[in-house]
mmCIF file of C-alpha atoms and ligand atoms in Angstrom:
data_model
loop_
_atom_site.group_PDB
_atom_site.id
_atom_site.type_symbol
_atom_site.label_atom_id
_atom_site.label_comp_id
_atom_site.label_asym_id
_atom_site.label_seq_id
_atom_site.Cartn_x
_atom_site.Cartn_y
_atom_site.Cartn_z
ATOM 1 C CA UNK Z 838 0.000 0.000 0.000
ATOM 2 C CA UNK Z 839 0.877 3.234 -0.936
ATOM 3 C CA UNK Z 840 1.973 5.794 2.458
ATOM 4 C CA UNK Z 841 -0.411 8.588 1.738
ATOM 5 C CA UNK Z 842 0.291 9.978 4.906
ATOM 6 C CA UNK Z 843 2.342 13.184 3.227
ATOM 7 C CA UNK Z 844 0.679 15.953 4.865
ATOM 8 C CA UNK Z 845 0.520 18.437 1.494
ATOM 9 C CA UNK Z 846 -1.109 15.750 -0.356
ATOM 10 C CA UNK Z 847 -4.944 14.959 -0.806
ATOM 11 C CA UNK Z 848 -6.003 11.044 -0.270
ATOM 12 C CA UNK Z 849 -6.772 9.894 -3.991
ATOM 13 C CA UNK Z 850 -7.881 6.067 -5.567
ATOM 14 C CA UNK Z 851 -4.656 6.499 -7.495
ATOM 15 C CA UNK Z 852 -0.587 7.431 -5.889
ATOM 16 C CA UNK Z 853 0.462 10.777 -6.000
ATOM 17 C CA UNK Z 854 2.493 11.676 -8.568
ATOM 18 C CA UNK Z 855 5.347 13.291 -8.475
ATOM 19 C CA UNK Z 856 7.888 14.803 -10.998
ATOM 20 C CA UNK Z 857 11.703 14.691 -10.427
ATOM 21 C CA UNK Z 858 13.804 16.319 -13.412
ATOM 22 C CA UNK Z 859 17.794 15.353 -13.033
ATOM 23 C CA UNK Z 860 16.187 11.940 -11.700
ATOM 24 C CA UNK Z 861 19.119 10.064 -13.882
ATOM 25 C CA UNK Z 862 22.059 9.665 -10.783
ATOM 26 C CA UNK Z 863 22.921 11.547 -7.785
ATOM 27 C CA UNK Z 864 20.365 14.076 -5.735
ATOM 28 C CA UNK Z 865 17.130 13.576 -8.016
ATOM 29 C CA UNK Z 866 17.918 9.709 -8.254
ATOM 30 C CA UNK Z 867 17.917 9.538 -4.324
ATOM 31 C CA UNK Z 868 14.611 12.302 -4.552
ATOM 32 C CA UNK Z 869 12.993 9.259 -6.682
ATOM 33 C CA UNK Z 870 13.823 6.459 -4.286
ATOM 34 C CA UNK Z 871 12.520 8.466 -1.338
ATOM 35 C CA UNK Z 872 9.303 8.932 -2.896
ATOM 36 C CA UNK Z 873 8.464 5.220 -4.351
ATOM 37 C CA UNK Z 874 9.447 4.007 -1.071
ATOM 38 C CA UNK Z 875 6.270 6.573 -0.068
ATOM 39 C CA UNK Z 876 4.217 5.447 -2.723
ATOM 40 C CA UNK Z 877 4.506 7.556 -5.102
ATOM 41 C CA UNK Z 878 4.155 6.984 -9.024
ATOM 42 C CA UNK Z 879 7.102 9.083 -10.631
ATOM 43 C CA UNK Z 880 7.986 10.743 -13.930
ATOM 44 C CA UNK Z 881 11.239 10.721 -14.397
ATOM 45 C CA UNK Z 882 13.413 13.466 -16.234
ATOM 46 C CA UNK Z 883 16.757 13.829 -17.831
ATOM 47 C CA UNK Z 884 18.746 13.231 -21.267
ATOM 48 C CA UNK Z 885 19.886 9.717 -19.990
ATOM 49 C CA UNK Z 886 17.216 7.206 -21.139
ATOM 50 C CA UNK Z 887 19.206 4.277 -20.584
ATOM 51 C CA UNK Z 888 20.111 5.074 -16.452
ATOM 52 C CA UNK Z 889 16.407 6.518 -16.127
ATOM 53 C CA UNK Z 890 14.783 3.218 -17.624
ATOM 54 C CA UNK Z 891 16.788 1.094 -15.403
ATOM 55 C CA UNK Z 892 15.733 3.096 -12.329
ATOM 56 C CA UNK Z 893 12.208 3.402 -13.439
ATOM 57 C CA UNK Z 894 12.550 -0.341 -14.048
ATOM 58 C CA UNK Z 895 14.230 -0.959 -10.492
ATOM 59 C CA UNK Z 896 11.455 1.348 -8.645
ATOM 60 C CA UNK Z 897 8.403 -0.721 -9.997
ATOM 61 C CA UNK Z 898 10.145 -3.890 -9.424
ATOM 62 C CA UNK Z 899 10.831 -3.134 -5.546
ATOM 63 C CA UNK Z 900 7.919 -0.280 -4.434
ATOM 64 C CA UNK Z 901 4.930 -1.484 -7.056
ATOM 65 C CA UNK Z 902 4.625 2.135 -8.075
ATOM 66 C CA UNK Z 903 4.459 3.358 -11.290
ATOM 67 C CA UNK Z 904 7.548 5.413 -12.444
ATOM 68 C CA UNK Z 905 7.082 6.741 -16.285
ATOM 69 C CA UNK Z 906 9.972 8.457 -17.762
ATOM 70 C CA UNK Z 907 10.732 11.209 -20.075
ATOM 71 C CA UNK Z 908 13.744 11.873 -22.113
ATOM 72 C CA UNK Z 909 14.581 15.828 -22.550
ATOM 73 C CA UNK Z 910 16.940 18.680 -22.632
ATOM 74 C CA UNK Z 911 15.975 20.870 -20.172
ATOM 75 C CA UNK Z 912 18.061 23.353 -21.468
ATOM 76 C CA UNK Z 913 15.901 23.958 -24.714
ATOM 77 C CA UNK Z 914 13.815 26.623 -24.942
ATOM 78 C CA UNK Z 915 10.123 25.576 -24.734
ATOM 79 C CA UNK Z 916 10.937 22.518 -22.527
ATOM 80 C CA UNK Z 917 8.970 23.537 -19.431
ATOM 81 C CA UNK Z 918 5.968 23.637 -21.653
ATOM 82 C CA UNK Z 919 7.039 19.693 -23.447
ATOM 83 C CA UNK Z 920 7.174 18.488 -19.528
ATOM 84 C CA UNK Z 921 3.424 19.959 -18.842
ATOM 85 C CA UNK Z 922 2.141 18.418 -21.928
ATOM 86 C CA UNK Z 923 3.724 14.974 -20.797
ATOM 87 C CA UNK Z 924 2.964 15.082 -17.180
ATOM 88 C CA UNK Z 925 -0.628 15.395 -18.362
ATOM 89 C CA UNK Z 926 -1.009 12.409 -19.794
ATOM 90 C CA UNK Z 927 -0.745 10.891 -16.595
ATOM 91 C CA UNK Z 928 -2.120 13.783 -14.200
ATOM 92 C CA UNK Z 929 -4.018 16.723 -14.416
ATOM 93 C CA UNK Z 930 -2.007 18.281 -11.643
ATOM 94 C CA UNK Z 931 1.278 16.535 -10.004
ATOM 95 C CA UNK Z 932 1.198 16.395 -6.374
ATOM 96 C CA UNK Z 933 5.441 16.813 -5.963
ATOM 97 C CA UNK Z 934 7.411 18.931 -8.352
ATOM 98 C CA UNK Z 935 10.859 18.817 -7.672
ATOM 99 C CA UNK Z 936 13.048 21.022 -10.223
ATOM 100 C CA UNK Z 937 16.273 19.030 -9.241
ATOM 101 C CA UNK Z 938 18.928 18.859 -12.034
ATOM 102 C CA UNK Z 939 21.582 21.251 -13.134
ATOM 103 C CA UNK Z 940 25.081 21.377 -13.213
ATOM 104 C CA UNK Z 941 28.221 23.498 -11.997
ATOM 105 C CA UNK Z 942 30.839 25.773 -13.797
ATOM 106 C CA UNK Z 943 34.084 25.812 -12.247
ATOM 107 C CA UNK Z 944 36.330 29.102 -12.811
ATOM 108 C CA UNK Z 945 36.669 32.275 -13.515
ATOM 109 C CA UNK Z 946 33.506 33.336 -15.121
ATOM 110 C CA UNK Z 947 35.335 35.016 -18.384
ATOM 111 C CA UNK Z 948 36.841 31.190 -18.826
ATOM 112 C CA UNK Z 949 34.100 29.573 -19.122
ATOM 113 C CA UNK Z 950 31.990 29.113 -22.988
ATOM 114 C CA UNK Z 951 28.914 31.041 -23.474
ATOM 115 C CA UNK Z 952 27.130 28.294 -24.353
ATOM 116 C CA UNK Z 953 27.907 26.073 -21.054
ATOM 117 C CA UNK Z 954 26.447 29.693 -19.214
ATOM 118 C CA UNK Z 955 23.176 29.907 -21.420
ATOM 119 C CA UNK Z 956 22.900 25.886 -21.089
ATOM 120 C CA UNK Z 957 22.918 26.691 -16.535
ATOM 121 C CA UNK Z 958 20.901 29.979 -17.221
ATOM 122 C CA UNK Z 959 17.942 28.396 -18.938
ATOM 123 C CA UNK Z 960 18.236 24.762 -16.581
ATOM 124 C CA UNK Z 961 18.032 26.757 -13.049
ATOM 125 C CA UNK Z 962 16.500 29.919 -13.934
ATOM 126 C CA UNK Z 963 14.126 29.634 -16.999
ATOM 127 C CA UNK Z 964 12.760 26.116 -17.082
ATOM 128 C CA UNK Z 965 12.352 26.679 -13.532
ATOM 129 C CA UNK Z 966 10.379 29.570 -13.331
ATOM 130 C CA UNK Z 967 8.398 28.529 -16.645
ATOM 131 C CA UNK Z 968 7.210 24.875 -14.799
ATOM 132 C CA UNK Z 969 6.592 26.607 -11.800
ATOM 133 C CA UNK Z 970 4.541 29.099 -13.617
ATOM 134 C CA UNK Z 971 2.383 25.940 -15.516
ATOM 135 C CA UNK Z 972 2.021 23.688 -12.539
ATOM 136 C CA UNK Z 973 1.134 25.806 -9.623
ATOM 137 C CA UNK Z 974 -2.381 27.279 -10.617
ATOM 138 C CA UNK Z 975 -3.020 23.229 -10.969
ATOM 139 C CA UNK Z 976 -1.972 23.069 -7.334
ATOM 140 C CA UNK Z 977 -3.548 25.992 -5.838
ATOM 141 C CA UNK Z 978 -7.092 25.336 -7.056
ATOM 142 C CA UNK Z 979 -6.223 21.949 -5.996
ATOM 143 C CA UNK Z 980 -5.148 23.267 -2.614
ATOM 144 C CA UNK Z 981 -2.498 21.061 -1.997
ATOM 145 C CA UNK Z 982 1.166 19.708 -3.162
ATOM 146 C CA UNK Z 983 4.542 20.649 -3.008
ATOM 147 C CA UNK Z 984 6.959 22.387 -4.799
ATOM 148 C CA UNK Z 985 10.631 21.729 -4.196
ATOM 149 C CA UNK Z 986 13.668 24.181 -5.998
ATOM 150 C CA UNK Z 987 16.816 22.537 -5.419
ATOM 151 C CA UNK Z 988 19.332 25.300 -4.587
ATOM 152 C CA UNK Z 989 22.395 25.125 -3.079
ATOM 153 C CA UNK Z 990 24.273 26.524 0.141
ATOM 154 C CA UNK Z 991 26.352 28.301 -2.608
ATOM 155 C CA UNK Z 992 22.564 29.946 -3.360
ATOM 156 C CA UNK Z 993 23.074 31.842 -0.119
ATOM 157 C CA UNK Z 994 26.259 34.162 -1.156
ATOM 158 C CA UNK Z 995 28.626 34.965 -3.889
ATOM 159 C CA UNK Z 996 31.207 32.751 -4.693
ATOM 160 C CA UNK Z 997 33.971 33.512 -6.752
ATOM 161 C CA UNK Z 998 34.996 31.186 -9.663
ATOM 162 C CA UNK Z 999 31.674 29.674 -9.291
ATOM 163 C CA UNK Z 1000 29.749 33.265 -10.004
ATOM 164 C CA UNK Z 1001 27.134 32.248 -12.568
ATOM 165 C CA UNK Z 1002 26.529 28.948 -10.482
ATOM 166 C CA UNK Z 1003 25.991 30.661 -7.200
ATOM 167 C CA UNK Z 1004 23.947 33.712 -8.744
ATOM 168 C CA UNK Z 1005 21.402 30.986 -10.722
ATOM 169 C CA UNK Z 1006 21.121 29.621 -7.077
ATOM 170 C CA UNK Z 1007 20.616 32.715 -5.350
ATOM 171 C CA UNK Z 1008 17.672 32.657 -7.742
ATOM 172 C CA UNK Z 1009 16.157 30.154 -6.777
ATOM 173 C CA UNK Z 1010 16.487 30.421 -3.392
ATOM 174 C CA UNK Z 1011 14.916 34.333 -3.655
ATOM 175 C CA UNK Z 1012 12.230 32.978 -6.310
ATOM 176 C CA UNK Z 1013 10.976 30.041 -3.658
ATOM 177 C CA UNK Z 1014 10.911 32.469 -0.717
ATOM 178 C CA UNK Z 1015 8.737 34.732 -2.240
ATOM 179 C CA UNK Z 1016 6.232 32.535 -3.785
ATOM 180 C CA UNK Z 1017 6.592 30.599 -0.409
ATOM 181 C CA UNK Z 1018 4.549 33.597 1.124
ATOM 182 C CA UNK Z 1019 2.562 34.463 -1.478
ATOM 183 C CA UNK Z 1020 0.878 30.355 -1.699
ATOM 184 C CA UNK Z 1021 1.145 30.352 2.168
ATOM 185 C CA UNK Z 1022 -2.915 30.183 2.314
ATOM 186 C CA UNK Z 1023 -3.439 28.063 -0.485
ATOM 187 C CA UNK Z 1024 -2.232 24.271 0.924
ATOM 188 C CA UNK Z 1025 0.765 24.119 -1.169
ATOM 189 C CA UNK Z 1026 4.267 24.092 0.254
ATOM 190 C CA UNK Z 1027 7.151 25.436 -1.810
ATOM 191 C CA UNK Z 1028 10.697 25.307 -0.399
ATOM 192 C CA UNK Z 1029 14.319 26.027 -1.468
ATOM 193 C CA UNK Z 1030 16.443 23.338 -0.330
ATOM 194 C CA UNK Z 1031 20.293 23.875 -0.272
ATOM 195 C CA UNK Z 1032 23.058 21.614 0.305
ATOM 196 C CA UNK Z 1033 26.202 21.440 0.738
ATOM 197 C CA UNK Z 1034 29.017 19.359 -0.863
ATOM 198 C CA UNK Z 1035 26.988 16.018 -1.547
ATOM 199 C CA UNK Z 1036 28.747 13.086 -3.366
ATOM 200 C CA UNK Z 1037 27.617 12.933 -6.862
ATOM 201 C CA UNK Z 1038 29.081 13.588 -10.203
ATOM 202 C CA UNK Z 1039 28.749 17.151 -9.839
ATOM 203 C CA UNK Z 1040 31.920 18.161 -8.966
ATOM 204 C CA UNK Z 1041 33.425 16.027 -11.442
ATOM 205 C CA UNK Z 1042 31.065 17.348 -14.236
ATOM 206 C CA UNK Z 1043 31.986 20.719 -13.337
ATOM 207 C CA UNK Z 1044 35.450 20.333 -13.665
ATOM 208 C CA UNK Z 1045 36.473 20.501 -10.228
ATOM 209 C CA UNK Z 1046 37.928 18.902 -7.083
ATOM 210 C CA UNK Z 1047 36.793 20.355 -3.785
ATOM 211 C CA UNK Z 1048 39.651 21.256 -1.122
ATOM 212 C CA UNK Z 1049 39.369 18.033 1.381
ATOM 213 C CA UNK Z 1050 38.558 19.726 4.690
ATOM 214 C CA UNK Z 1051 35.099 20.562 3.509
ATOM 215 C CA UNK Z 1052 32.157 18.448 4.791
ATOM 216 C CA UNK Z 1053 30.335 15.724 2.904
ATOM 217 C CA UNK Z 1054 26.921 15.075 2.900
ATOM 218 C CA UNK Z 1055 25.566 12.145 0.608
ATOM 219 C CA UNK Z 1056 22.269 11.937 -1.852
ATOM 220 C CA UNK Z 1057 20.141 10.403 0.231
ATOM 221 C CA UNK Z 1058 20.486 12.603 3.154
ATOM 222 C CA UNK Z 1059 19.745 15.264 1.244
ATOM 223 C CA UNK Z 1060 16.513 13.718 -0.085
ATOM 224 C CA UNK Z 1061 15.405 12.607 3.323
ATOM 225 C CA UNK Z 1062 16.179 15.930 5.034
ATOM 226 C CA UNK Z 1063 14.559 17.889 2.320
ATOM 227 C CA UNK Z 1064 11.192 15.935 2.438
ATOM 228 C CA UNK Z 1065 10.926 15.435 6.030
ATOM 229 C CA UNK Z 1066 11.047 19.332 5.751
ATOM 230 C CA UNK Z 1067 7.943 19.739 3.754
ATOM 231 C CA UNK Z 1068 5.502 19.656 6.564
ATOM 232 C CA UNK Z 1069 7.134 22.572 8.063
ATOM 233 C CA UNK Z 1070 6.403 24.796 5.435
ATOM 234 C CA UNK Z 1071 9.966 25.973 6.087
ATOM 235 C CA UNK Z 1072 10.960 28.172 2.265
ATOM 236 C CA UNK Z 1073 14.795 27.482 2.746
ATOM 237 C CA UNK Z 1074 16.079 23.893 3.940
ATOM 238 C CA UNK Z 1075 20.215 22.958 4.917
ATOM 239 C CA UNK Z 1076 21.195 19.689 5.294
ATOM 240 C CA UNK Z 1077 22.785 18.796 8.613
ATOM 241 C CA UNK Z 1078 24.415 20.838 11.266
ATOM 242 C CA UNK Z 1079 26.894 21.862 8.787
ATOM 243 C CA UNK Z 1080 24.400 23.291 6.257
ATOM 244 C CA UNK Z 1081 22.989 25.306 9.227
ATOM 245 C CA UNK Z 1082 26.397 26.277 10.848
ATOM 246 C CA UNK Z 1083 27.375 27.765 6.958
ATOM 247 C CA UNK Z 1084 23.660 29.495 6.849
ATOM 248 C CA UNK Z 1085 24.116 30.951 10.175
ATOM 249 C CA UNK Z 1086 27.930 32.014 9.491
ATOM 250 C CA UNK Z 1087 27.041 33.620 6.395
ATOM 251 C CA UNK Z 1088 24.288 35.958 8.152
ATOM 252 C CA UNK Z 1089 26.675 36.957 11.120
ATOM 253 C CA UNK Z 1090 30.143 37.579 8.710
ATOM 254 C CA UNK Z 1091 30.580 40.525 7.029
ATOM 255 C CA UNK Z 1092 30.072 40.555 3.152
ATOM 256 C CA UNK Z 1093 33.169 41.525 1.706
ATOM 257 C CA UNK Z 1094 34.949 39.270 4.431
ATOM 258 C CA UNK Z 1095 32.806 36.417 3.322
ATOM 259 C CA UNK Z 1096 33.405 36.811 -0.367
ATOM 260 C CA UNK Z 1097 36.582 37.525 0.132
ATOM 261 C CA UNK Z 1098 37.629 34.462 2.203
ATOM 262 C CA UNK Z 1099 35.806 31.779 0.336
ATOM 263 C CA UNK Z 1100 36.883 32.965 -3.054
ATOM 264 C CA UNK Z 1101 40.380 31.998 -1.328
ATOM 265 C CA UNK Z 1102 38.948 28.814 -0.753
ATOM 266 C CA UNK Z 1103 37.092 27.975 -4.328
ATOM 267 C CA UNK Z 1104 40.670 28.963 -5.753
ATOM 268 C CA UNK Z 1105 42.404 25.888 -3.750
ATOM 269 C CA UNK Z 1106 39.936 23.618 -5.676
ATOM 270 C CA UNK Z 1107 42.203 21.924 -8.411
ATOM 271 C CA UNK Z 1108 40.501 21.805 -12.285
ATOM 272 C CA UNK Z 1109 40.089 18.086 -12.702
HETATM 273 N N1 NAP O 1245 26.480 17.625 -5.456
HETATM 274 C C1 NAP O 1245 26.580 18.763 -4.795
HETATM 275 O O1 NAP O 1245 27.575 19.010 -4.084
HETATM 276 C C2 NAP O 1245 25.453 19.770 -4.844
HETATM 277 C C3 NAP O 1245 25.400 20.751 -3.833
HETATM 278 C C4 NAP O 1245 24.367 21.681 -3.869
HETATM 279 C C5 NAP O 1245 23.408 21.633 -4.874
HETATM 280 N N2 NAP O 1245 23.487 20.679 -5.842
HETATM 281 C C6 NAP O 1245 22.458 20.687 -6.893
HETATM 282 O O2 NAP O 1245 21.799 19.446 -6.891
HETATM 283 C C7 NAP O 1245 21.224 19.227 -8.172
HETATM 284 C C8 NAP O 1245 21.548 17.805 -8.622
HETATM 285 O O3 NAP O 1245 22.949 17.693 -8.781
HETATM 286 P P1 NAP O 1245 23.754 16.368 -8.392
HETATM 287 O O4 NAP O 1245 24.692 16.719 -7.321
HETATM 288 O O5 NAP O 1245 22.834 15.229 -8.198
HETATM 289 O O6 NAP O 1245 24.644 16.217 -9.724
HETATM 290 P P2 NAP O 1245 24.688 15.067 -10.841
HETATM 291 O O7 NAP O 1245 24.914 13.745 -10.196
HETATM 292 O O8 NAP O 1245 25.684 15.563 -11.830
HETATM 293 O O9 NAP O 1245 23.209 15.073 -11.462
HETATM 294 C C9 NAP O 1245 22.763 16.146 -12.263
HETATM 295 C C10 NAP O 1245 21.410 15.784 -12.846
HETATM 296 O O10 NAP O 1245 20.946 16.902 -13.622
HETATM 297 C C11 NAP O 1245 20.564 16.432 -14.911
HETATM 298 N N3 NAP O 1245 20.776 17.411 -15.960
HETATM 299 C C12 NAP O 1245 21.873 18.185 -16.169
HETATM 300 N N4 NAP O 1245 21.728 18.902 -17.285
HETATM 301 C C13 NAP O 1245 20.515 18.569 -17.813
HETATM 302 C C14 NAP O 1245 19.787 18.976 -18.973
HETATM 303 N N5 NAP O 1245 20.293 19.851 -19.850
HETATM 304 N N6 NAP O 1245 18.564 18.438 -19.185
HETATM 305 C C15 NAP O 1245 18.056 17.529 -18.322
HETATM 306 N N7 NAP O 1245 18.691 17.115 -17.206
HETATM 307 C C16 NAP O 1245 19.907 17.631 -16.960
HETATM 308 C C17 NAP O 1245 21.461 15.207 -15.143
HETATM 309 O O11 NAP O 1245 20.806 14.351 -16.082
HETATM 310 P P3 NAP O 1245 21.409 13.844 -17.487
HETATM 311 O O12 NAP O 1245 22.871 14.181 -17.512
HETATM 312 O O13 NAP O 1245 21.102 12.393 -17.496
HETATM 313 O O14 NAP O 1245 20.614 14.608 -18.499
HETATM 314 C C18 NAP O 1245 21.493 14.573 -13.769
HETATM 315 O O15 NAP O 1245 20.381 13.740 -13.567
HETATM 316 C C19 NAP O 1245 21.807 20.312 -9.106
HETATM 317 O O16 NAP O 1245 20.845 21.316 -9.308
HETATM 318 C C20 NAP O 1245 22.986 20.860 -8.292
HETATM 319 O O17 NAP O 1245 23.252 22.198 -8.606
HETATM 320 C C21 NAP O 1245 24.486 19.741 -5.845
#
């Protein structure tokens, strides 16, 4: 049996559904586990076909859900409006919508190709705001479901060499806070949840090796943390005691001390 017990999501003869995009590996693959181990049917999102059929496959098999997939480039310019069309085939409205994947730039900003920085602007900001924009009137007459942005810690100040990263973050973060209090009467939850370093392919992907003294967090702690946080109605969610040591550092430091310091620290990172 399904656990329906989610408190932003209405008791229904069929599972909630809920859309993870980046589902393929690391965060949004341990997002997708979390949520057919709840019950949930999925619809699964990235370029990989081949790694999201085998989890899709793997998540029936072991949770009796139903996990559809679909294969796009989130980075293309009407694909907000392609996933809407698709998630309705299954759903008139999804119950989760978590706008997971994206990618890092490592390096001085004038280094890196203008492509690779339209490619991040259009993932975290523009897809974003364009699904948001199609699925939440779906929610909101619905009065319930949840919308989760995934951020970063890096969302919560500048951070030299990874400028265009950590200002597409600070985005997000801004974007889910205010439309946090503006659907704060209408039963749906939407939070910004920001980790910190978390073992994926990220860092190799974008082209860098983090110094060693910073903390780890894995996948599926920041999965667990970041759902367990949705009855709280809390707009901005750290993982861990180290997520809310950094959050709580970077309101007491002063600014230029801040960017100062940690663009000392991003510069220690080797390129891979
Ligand atoms: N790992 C960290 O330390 C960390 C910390 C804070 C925040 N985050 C954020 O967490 C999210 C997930 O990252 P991750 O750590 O899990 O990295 P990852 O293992 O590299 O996974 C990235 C995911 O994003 C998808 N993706 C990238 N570009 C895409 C595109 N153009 N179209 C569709 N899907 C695309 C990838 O799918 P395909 O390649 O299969 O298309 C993959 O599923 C990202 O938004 C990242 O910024 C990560």
């Amino acid at each position: 049996m399904p656990n329906l017990d989610h408190p932003v999501v209405e008791r229904t003869d069929m599972n909630p559904l809920a859309i993870v995009t980046g589902a393929s590996r690391g965060i949004g693959a341990a997002y997708a586990r979390v949520l057919a181990d709840r019950g949930y049917d999925l619809l699964l999102v990235s370029r990989d076909e081949t790694r999201l059929t085998h989890l899709a496959r793997e998540l029936e098999a072991n949770h009796g859900i139903q996990a559809h997939v679909f294969i796009a480039d989130l980075s293309q310019s009407d694909a907000a409006h392609q996933l809407f069309v698709e998630s309705r085939q299954y759903r008139q409205t999804p119950d989760v919508l978590i706008n997971n994947a994206g990618f890092g730039l490592y390096g001085e900003f004038i280094s890196h190709p203008l492509p690779r920085i339209q490619e991040m602007l259009h993932i975290h900001v523009r897809t974003v705001a364009e699904s948001i924009r199609l699925f939440l009137p779906g929610m909101v007459e619905r009065r319930s479901g949840a919308i989760i942005n995934v951020a970063s810690i890096a969302g919560l100040f500048p951070i030299p060499h990874f400028a265009e990263y950590s200002a597409t973050k600070a985005f997000l973060v801004s974007f889910s806070e205010a439309l946090a209090e503006e659907t704060r009467d209408t039963g749906v939850v939407i939070q910004a949840c920001c980790p910190g370093q978390t073992e994926t392919d990220f860092h190799a992907s974008a082209g860098f090796r983090p110094p060693g003294f910073l903390p780890v967090q894995t996948a599926d702690q920041v999965a667990h943390t970041s759902l367990a946080a949705l009855p709280n109605k809390s707009p901005v969610v750290t993982i861990g005691w180290q997520g809310k040591l950094t959050a709580l550092a970077i309101q007491w430091l002063p600014r230029r001390f801040l960017i100062k310091s940690v663009g000392r620290i991003t510069k220690l990172a080797r390129n891979l």
